[in-house]
PDB file of C-alpha atoms in Angstrom:
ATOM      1  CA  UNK A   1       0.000   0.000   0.000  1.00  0.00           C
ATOM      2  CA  UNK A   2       1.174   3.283  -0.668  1.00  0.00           C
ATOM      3  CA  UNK A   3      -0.573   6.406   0.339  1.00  0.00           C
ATOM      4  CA  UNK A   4      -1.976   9.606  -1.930  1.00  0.00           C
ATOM      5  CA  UNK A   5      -1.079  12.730  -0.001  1.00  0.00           C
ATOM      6  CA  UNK A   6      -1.367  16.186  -1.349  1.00  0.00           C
ATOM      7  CA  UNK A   7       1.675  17.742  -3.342  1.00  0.00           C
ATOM      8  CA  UNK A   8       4.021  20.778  -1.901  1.00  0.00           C
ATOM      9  CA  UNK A   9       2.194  23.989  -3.301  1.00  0.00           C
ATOM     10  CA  UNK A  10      -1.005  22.328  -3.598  1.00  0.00           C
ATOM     11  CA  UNK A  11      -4.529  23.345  -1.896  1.00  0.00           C
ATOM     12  CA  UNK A  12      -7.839  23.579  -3.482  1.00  0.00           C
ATOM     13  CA  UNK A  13     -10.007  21.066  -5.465  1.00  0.00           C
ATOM     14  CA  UNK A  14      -8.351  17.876  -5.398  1.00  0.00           C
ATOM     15  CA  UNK A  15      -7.910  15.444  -8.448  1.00  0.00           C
ATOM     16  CA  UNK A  16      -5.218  12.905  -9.050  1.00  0.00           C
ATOM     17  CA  UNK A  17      -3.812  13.609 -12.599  1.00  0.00           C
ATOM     18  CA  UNK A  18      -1.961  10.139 -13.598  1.00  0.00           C
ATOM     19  CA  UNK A  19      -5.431   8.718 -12.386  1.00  0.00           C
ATOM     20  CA  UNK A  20      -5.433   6.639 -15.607  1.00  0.00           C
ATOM     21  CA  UNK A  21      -1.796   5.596 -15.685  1.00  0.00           C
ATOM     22  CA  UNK A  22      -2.410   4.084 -11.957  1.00  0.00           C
ATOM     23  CA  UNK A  23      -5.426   2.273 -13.229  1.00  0.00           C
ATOM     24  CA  UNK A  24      -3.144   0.761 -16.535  1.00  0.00           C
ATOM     25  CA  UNK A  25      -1.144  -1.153 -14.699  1.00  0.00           C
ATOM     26  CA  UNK A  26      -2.446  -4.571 -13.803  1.00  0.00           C
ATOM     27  CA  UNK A  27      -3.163  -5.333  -9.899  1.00  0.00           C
ATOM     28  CA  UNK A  28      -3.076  -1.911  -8.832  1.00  0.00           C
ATOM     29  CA  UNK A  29      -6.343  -0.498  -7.031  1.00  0.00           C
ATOM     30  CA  UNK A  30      -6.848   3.025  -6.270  1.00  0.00           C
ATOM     31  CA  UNK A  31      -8.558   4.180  -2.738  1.00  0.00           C
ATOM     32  CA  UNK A  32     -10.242   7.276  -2.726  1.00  0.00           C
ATOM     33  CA  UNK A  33     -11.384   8.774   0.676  1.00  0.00           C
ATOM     34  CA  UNK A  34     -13.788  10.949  -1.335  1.00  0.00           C
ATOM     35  CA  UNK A  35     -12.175  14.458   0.562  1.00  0.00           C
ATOM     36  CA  UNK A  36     -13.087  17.441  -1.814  1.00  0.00           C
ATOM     37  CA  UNK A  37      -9.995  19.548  -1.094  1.00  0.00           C
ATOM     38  CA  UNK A  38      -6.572  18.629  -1.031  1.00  0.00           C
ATOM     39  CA  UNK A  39      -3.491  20.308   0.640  1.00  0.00           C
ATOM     40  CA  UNK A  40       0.390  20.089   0.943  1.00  0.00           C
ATOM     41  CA  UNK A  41       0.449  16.478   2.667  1.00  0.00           C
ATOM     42  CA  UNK A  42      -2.655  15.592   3.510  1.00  0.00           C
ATOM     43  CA  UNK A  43      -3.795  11.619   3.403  1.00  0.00           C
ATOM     44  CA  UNK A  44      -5.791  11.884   0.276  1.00  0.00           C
ATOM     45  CA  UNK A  45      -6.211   7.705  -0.322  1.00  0.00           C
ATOM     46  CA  UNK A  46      -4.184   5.257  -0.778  1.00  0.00           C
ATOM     47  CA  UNK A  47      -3.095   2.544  -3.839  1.00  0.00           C
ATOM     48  CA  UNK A  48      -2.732  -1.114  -3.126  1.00  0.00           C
ATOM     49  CA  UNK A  49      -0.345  -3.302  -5.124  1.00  0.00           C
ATOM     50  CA  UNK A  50      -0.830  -6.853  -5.602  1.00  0.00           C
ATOM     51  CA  UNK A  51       1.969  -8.716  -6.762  1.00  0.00           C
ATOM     52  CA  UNK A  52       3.090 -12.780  -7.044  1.00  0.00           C
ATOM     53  CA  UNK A  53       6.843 -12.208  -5.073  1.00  0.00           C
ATOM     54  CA  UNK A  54       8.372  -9.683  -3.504  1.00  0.00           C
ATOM     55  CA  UNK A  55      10.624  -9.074  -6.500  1.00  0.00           C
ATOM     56  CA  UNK A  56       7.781  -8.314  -9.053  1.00  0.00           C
ATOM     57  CA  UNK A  57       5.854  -5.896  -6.188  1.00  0.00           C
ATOM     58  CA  UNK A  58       9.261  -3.926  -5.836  1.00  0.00           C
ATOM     59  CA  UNK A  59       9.168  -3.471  -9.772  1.00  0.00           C
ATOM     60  CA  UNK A  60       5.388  -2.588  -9.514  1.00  0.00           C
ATOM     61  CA  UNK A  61       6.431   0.228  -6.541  1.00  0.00           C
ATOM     62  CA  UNK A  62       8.870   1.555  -9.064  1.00  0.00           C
ATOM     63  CA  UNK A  63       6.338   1.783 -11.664  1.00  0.00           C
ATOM     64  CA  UNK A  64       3.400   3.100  -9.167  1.00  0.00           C
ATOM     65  CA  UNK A  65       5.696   5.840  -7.565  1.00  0.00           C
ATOM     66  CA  UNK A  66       5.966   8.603 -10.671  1.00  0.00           C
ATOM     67  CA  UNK A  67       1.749   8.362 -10.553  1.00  0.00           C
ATOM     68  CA  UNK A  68       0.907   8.989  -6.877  1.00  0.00           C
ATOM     69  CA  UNK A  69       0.537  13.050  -7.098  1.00  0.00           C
ATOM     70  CA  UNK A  70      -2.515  14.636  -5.750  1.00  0.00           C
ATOM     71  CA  UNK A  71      -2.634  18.051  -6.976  1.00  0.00           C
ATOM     72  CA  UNK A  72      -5.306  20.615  -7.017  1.00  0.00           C
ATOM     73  CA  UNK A  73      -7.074  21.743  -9.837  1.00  0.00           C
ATOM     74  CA  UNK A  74      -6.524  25.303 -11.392  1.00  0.00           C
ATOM     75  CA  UNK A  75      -9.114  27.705 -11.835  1.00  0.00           C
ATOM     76  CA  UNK A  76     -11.019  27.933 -14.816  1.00  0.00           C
TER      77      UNK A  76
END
């Protein structure tokens, strides 16, 4: 499990922008905890990794890690 806190810089509406590159990647589950606004480090969810050995979830991590920004979205 690794958790979705808010980015440095960030407050306002809340959205996850590699939302779809999480969801790509086979056994990986993203855990929203539905809060509207997002912060600078503030538990936003959290993404579970399933993986057959301990070797294959340690390449998953490394693949998961780039994607796990919360940001908040700009102003229109």
């Amino acid at each position: 499990m690794l958790n979705l806190v808010g980015d440095a810089g960030h407050s306002g509406e809340a959205y996850l922008p590699y939302l779809s590159e999480l969801l790509a990647i086979e056994e990986v589950f993203v855990h929203w905890y539905g809060k509207a606004q997002t912060r600078a480090g503030r538990k936003m969810g959290h993404v579970t990794i399933l993986a057959e050995d301990e070797v294959a979830l340690w390449e998953k991590i490394s693949q998961v890690r780039p994607f796990l920004s919360v940001q908040a979205r700009e102003a229109v």
